[in-house]
mmCIF file of C-alpha atoms in Angstrom:
data_model
loop_
_atom_site.group_PDB
_atom_site.id
_atom_site.type_symbol
_atom_site.label_atom_id
_atom_site.label_comp_id
_atom_site.label_asym_id
_atom_site.label_seq_id
_atom_site.Cartn_x
_atom_site.Cartn_y
_atom_site.Cartn_z
ATOM 1 C CA MET A 1 110.804 117.836 70.263
ATOM 2 C CA ALA A 2 108.231 120.168 68.776
ATOM 3 C CA ASP A 3 106.050 119.262 65.807
ATOM 4 C CA TYR A 4 106.827 122.424 63.868
ATOM 5 C CA GLN A 5 107.289 122.673 60.126
ATOM 6 C CA GLU A 6 110.521 124.384 59.132
ATOM 7 C CA THR A 7 109.105 126.654 56.437
ATOM 8 C CA LEU A 8 111.565 129.552 56.457
ATOM 9 C CA ASP A 9 114.640 129.566 54.267
ATOM 10 C CA LEU A 10 116.871 132.079 56.009
ATOM 11 C CA SER A 11 120.431 132.737 54.933
ATOM 12 C CA SER A 12 121.108 135.844 57.028
ATOM 13 C CA TYR A 13 120.024 137.313 60.362
ATOM 14 C CA ALA A 14 120.516 140.675 62.097
ATOM 15 C CA ALA A 15 119.728 141.179 65.792
ATOM 16 C CA LEU A 16 118.775 144.647 67.069
ATOM 17 C CA GLY A 17 118.386 145.710 70.682
ATOM 18 C CA ASP A 18 120.065 146.371 74.017
ATOM 19 C CA SER A 19 121.966 144.273 76.578
ATOM 20 C CA PHE A 20 119.395 141.479 76.387
ATOM 21 C CA THR A 21 120.237 140.874 72.722
ATOM 22 C CA GLU A 22 123.915 141.753 73.040
ATOM 23 C CA GLY A 23 124.017 138.742 75.344
ATOM 24 C CA LEU A 24 125.311 140.106 78.640
ATOM 25 C CA ASN A 25 126.480 137.573 81.213
ATOM 26 C CA ASP A 26 126.712 134.730 78.705
ATOM 27 C CA PRO A 27 130.474 134.482 78.033
ATOM 28 C CA GLY A 28 131.341 133.362 74.513
ATOM 29 C CA PRO A 29 134.432 131.511 73.280
ATOM 30 C CA ASP A 30 135.859 134.644 71.657
ATOM 31 C CA GLY A 31 135.918 136.693 74.865
ATOM 32 C CA GLN A 32 132.761 138.612 73.946
ATOM 33 C CA PHE A 33 129.296 137.919 75.267
ATOM 34 C CA ALA A 34 127.267 135.394 73.282
ATOM 35 C CA GLY A 35 123.593 135.397 74.323
ATOM 36 C CA TRP A 36 120.344 134.102 72.947
ATOM 37 C CA ALA A 37 120.673 135.845 69.557
ATOM 38 C CA ASP A 38 124.084 134.273 68.905
ATOM 39 C CA ARG A 39 122.665 130.924 69.965
ATOM 40 C CA LEU A 40 119.671 131.375 67.644
ATOM 41 C CA ALA A 41 122.034 132.240 64.795
ATOM 42 C CA GLY A 42 123.858 128.981 65.439
ATOM 43 C CA MET A 43 120.605 127.031 65.237
ATOM 44 C CA LEU A 44 119.694 128.716 61.961
ATOM 45 C CA ALA A 45 123.157 128.144 60.500
ATOM 46 C CA ALA A 46 122.994 124.448 61.401
ATOM 47 C CA ARG A 47 120.003 124.079 59.065
ATOM 48 C CA ARG A 48 122.051 125.123 56.022
ATOM 49 C CA PRO A 49 124.488 122.422 54.916
ATOM 50 C CA ASP A 50 126.148 124.812 52.480
ATOM 51 C CA SER A 51 127.374 126.849 55.482
ATOM 52 C CA ASP A 52 126.716 130.204 53.832
ATOM 53 C CA PHE A 53 124.658 131.595 56.711
ATOM 54 C CA ARG A 54 125.617 135.129 57.799
ATOM 55 C CA TYR A 55 124.863 136.927 61.051
ATOM 56 C CA ALA A 56 125.102 140.457 62.479
ATOM 57 C CA ASN A 57 124.430 141.605 66.045
ATOM 58 C CA LEU A 58 123.986 145.373 66.305
ATOM 59 C CA ALA A 59 122.679 145.389 69.893
ATOM 60 C CA VAL A 60 124.432 147.533 72.509
ATOM 61 C CA ARG A 61 123.826 147.429 76.248
ATOM 62 C CA GLY A 62 121.934 150.318 77.827
ATOM 63 C CA ARG A 63 120.357 151.521 74.604
ATOM 64 C CA LEU A 64 116.939 153.162 74.792
ATOM 65 C CA LEU A 65 114.351 152.632 72.068
ATOM 66 C CA ASP A 66 115.033 155.922 70.289
ATOM 67 C CA GLN A 67 118.765 155.145 70.221
ATOM 68 C CA ILE A 68 118.100 151.720 68.733
ATOM 69 C CA VAL A 69 115.851 153.299 66.106
ATOM 70 C CA ALA A 70 118.442 155.958 65.241
ATOM 71 C CA GLU A 71 121.572 153.784 65.319
ATOM 72 C CA GLN A 72 120.530 150.239 64.437
ATOM 73 C CA VAL A 73 117.327 150.256 62.400
ATOM 74 C CA PRO A 74 118.873 152.206 59.454
ATOM 75 C CA GLN A 75 121.599 149.553 59.178
ATOM 76 C CA VAL A 76 119.026 146.983 58.086
ATOM 77 C CA ARG A 77 118.638 148.650 54.699
ATOM 78 C CA ARG A 78 122.430 148.567 54.280
ATOM 79 C CA ILE A 79 123.028 144.917 55.182
ATOM 80 C CA ALA A 80 119.680 143.532 53.897
ATOM 81 C CA PRO A 81 119.218 140.423 56.105
ATOM 82 C CA ASP A 82 116.489 137.834 55.595
ATOM 83 C CA LEU A 83 115.559 137.897 59.306
ATOM 84 C CA VAL A 84 115.602 140.691 61.893
ATOM 85 C CA THR A 85 114.872 140.397 65.601
ATOM 86 C CA LEU A 86 113.901 143.611 67.379
ATOM 87 C CA CYS A 87 113.743 143.529 71.179
ATOM 88 C CA ALA A 88 113.604 147.065 72.544
ATOM 89 C CA GLY A 89 111.842 149.319 75.008
ATOM 90 C CA GLY A 90 112.785 147.511 78.205
ATOM 91 C CA ASN A 91 115.227 150.200 79.317
ATOM 92 C CA ASP A 92 112.575 152.820 78.604
ATOM 93 C CA ILE A 93 110.028 150.970 80.750
ATOM 94 C CA LEU A 94 112.516 151.022 83.657
ATOM 95 C CA ARG A 95 112.662 154.826 83.570
ATOM 96 C CA PRO A 96 110.496 156.620 86.172
ATOM 97 C CA GLY A 97 107.447 158.220 84.603
ATOM 98 C CA SER A 98 107.746 156.346 81.320
ATOM 99 C CA ASP A 99 104.529 155.746 79.379
ATOM 100 C CA PRO A 100 104.153 152.260 77.822
ATOM 101 C CA ASP A 101 101.581 153.601 75.358
ATOM 102 C CA ASP A 102 104.047 156.168 74.016
ATOM 103 C CA ILE A 103 106.915 153.668 73.925
ATOM 104 C CA ALA A 104 104.728 151.225 71.989
ATOM 105 C CA ALA A 105 103.781 153.884 69.418
ATOM 106 C CA ARG A 106 107.468 154.584 68.763
ATOM 107 C CA PHE A 107 108.208 150.864 68.640
ATOM 108 C CA GLU A 108 105.538 150.349 65.968
ATOM 109 C CA ALA A 109 106.995 153.147 63.851
ATOM 110 C CA ALA A 110 110.285 151.229 63.888
ATOM 111 C CA VAL A 111 108.495 147.999 62.979
ATOM 112 C CA VAL A 112 106.768 149.656 60.026
ATOM 113 C CA GLU A 113 110.125 150.946 58.779
ATOM 114 C CA LEU A 114 111.771 147.547 59.170
ATOM 115 C CA ARG A 115 108.957 145.727 57.382
ATOM 116 C CA GLU A 116 109.716 147.785 54.290
ATOM 117 C CA HIS A 117 113.118 146.098 54.058
ATOM 118 C CA VAL A 118 112.880 142.664 55.687
ATOM 119 C CA ASP A 119 110.588 139.719 55.022
ATOM 120 C CA THR A 120 110.743 138.105 58.470
ATOM 121 C CA LEU A 121 110.671 140.190 61.650
ATOM 122 C CA LEU A 122 110.532 138.684 65.132
ATOM 123 C CA ILE A 123 109.863 140.760 68.248
ATOM 124 C CA CYS A 124 110.055 139.836 71.929
ATOM 125 C CA THR A 125 107.659 140.663 74.726
ATOM 126 C CA GLY A 126 108.955 141.608 78.159
ATOM 127 C CA PHE A 127 109.520 139.132 80.972
ATOM 128 C CA ASP A 128 107.000 138.644 83.775
ATOM 129 C CA THR A 129 108.622 140.246 86.845
ATOM 130 C CA ARG A 130 106.212 138.712 89.334
ATOM 131 C CA GLY A 131 108.014 138.195 92.621
ATOM 132 C CA VAL A 132 111.218 139.919 91.475
ATOM 133 C CA PRO A 133 112.559 142.453 94.017
ATOM 134 C CA VAL A 134 112.177 146.076 92.866
ATOM 135 C CA PHE A 135 111.370 145.185 89.243
ATOM 136 C CA GLY A 136 108.143 143.485 90.341
ATOM 137 C CA MET A 137 106.684 146.960 90.841
ATOM 138 C CA LEU A 138 106.889 147.475 87.077
ATOM 139 C CA ARG A 139 104.815 144.392 86.258
ATOM 140 C CA GLY A 140 101.728 146.398 85.266
ATOM 141 C CA LYS A 141 103.665 148.646 82.893
ATOM 142 C CA ILE A 142 105.363 145.641 81.309
ATOM 143 C CA ALA A 143 102.015 143.881 80.851
ATOM 144 C CA THR A 144 100.563 146.974 79.173
ATOM 145 C CA TYR A 145 103.562 147.244 76.863
ATOM 146 C CA ASN A 146 103.316 143.542 76.027
ATOM 147 C CA ALA A 147 99.670 143.906 75.035
ATOM 148 C CA HIS A 148 100.713 146.636 72.614
ATOM 149 C CA LEU A 149 103.550 144.491 71.240
ATOM 150 C CA ARG A 150 101.227 141.587 70.461
ATOM 151 C CA ALA A 151 98.833 143.943 68.676
ATOM 152 C CA ILE A 152 101.737 145.482 66.747
ATOM 153 C CA ALA A 153 102.836 142.012 65.682
ATOM 154 C CA ASP A 154 99.321 141.180 64.480
ATOM 155 C CA ARG A 155 99.014 144.405 62.493
ATOM 156 C CA ASN A 156 102.420 144.122 60.864
ATOM 157 C CA GLY A 157 102.863 140.398 60.291
ATOM 158 C CA CYS A 158 105.620 139.842 62.869
ATOM 159 C CA ARG A 159 106.533 136.692 64.709
ATOM 160 C CA VAL A 160 106.587 136.874 68.508
ATOM 161 C CA ALA A 161 108.828 135.276 71.117
ATOM 162 C CA ASP A 162 106.540 135.559 74.141
ATOM 163 C CA LEU A 163 108.959 135.900 77.053
ATOM 164 C CA TRP A 164 106.117 136.733 79.451
ATOM 165 C CA SER A 165 104.758 133.194 79.085
ATOM 166 C CA LEU A 166 108.173 131.491 79.377
ATOM 167 C CA ARG A 167 107.830 129.803 82.772
ATOM 168 C CA ALA A 168 111.364 128.370 82.688
ATOM 169 C CA VAL A 169 112.836 131.806 83.413
ATOM 170 C CA HIS A 170 110.965 131.976 86.723
ATOM 171 C CA ASP A 171 113.705 129.703 88.045
ATOM 172 C CA ARG A 172 116.551 131.586 89.735
ATOM 173 C CA ARG A 173 119.078 129.670 87.648
ATOM 174 C CA ALA A 174 117.839 131.425 84.497
ATOM 175 C CA TRP A 175 119.320 134.685 85.765
ATOM 176 C CA SER A 176 122.832 135.868 86.488
ATOM 177 C CA GLU A 177 123.869 137.378 89.799
ATOM 178 C CA ASP A 178 122.687 140.872 88.833
ATOM 179 C CA ARG A 179 119.093 139.566 88.371
ATOM 180 C CA LEU A 180 118.701 141.840 85.361
ATOM 181 C CA HIS A 181 120.483 139.750 82.725
ATOM 182 C CA LEU A 182 120.072 136.104 81.865
ATOM 183 C CA SER A 183 122.475 133.332 82.756
ATOM 184 C CA PRO A 184 123.905 131.152 79.954
ATOM 185 C CA GLU A 185 121.106 128.609 80.487
ATOM 186 C CA GLY A 186 118.544 131.424 80.521
ATOM 187 C CA HIS A 187 119.859 132.652 77.174
ATOM 188 C CA GLN A 188 119.588 129.110 75.822
ATOM 189 C CA ARG A 189 115.938 128.883 76.888
ATOM 190 C CA VAL A 190 115.154 132.172 75.129
ATOM 191 C CA ALA A 191 117.008 131.042 71.992
ATOM 192 C CA LEU A 192 114.870 127.896 71.889
ATOM 193 C CA LEU A 193 111.700 129.967 72.342
ATOM 194 C CA ALA A 194 112.699 132.280 69.487
ATOM 195 C CA ALA A 195 113.566 129.307 67.286
ATOM 196 C CA ARG A 196 110.116 127.831 67.898
ATOM 197 C CA ALA A 197 108.514 131.168 67.033
ATOM 198 C CA LEU A 198 110.299 130.913 63.677
ATOM 199 C CA GLY A 199 108.980 127.396 63.124
ATOM 200 C CA LEU A 200 112.126 125.409 63.894
ATOM 201 C CA ALA A 201 111.893 121.980 65.482
ATOM 202 C CA VAL A 202 114.024 122.368 68.600
ATOM 203 C CA ASP A 203 114.148 121.144 72.176
ATOM 204 C CA ASP A 204 111.504 122.320 74.619
ATOM 205 C CA PRO A 205 112.419 125.687 76.201
ATOM 206 C CA GLU A 206 110.210 124.705 79.143
ATOM 207 C CA ALA A 207 112.097 121.489 79.907
ATOM 208 C CA PRO A 208 112.186 120.925 83.698
ATOM 209 C CA TRP A 209 115.208 122.151 85.595
ATOM 210 C CA PRO A 210 117.188 119.634 87.664
ATOM 211 C CA TYR A 211 116.088 119.462 91.278
ATOM 212 C CA GLN A 212 117.645 122.051 93.571
ATOM 213 C CA PRO A 213 116.770 122.641 97.252
ATOM 214 C CA THR A 214 114.924 125.877 97.987
ATOM 215 C CA PRO A 215 117.081 128.366 99.934
ATOM 216 C CA SER A 216 115.956 129.177 103.441
ATOM 217 C CA PRO A 217 114.314 132.571 104.174
ATOM 218 C CA ALA A 218 117.475 133.628 105.993
ATOM 219 C CA ASP A 219 119.641 132.751 102.987
ATOM 220 C CA LEU A 220 117.294 134.653 100.686
ATOM 221 C CA ARG A 221 117.488 137.752 102.884
ATOM 222 C CA ARG A 222 121.278 137.644 102.846
ATOM 223 C CA GLU A 223 121.283 137.210 99.055
ATOM 224 C CA ASN A 224 118.899 140.152 98.621
ATOM 225 C CA ILE A 225 121.067 142.420 100.763
ATOM 226 C CA GLN A 226 124.207 141.434 98.869
ATOM 227 C CA TRP A 227 122.442 141.933 95.518
ATOM 228 C CA ALA A 228 121.243 145.401 96.530
ATOM 229 C CA ARG A 229 124.747 146.453 97.552
ATOM 230 C CA GLU A 230 126.582 144.950 94.601
ATOM 231 C CA PHE A 231 124.156 145.559 91.740
ATOM 232 C CA LEU A 232 121.049 147.606 92.596
ATOM 233 C CA LEU A 233 122.734 150.629 94.190
ATOM 234 C CA PRO A 234 125.323 151.028 91.391
ATOM 235 C CA TRP A 235 122.526 150.693 88.819
ATOM 236 C CA VAL A 236 120.492 153.416 90.552
ATOM 237 C CA GLY A 237 123.608 155.575 90.803
ATOM 238 C CA ARG A 238 124.195 155.391 87.054
ATOM 239 C CA ARG A 239 120.598 156.418 86.438
ATOM 240 C CA LEU A 240 120.927 159.419 88.752
ATOM 241 C CA ARG A 241 124.153 160.495 87.040
ATOM 242 C CA GLY A 242 122.670 160.043 83.576
ATOM 243 C CA GLU A 243 125.228 157.378 82.708
ATOM 244 C CA SER A 244 124.710 154.221 80.681
ATOM 245 C CA SER A 245 126.504 150.899 80.782
ATOM 246 C CA GLY A 246 126.698 151.202 77.004
ATOM 247 C CA ASP A 247 128.625 154.469 76.906
ATOM 248 C CA HIS A 248 131.609 154.047 74.538
ATOM 249 C CA ILE A 249 130.489 150.495 73.615
ATOM 250 C CA GLU A 250 130.253 149.526 69.943
ATOM 251 C CA ALA A 251 128.187 146.761 68.363
ATOM 252 C CA LYS A 252 130.066 143.488 68.608
ATOM 253 C CA ARG A 253 129.129 142.283 65.107
ATOM 254 C CA PRO A 254 128.013 145.245 62.950
ATOM 255 C CA ASP A 255 128.072 143.446 59.587
ATOM 256 C CA LEU A 256 126.684 140.205 58.223
ATOM 257 C CA LEU A 257 129.517 137.719 58.574
ATOM 258 C CA PRO A 258 129.660 133.927 58.233
ATOM 259 C CA LEU A 259 129.407 131.890 61.404
#
């Protein structure tokens, strides 16, 4: 257990973002995806014996930063939560020719707007894609964007969940079959990291994984080929057609509601 002091008194939380925050590939009991933000909300609610904690999740898969700013950020003034998490820009970084400096400037404008209406704002850095097929080529852009995010947090008094430093997600079991979204256990590790960033005393997000034999090179090649056919090629196809996985998808929890 961590030796953190639980100093925040939070009665409401709104999560903004894309598929990462919507919780893709972490099935919830209600038939919707859960994800790290839902799990974090549960941890925060458990700290309030009066059970009046309220939670909204405005995140929608596939959303670019400008869409999040236009659709989700203005809702914060309406619902007035104590805590907001903003994790955005990852889909922009994946776009060919994208500029992490420009994305970061637009991200900071959103942070400045949010800080006018919320006392506690937590942002997330991007994951380290070292050794990840295809996405490993973007590691330099992600690192540049992360450096901006940490500076933005310093300038604007934000808390940071540093996903880049989270070594637990380097294990294959932290990711679902599409290798782009977390598995349920991966979402749990991120929820614990975010909780620690907020000062909660929670279990260690870096707790060792149970032993598992390393797949053979031949098995890895077969898995990579299957992944490319089943997930990578359709993903590239959507990009070429200008389609998004979030087309016609609405936020799963647009208002602050009790847990």
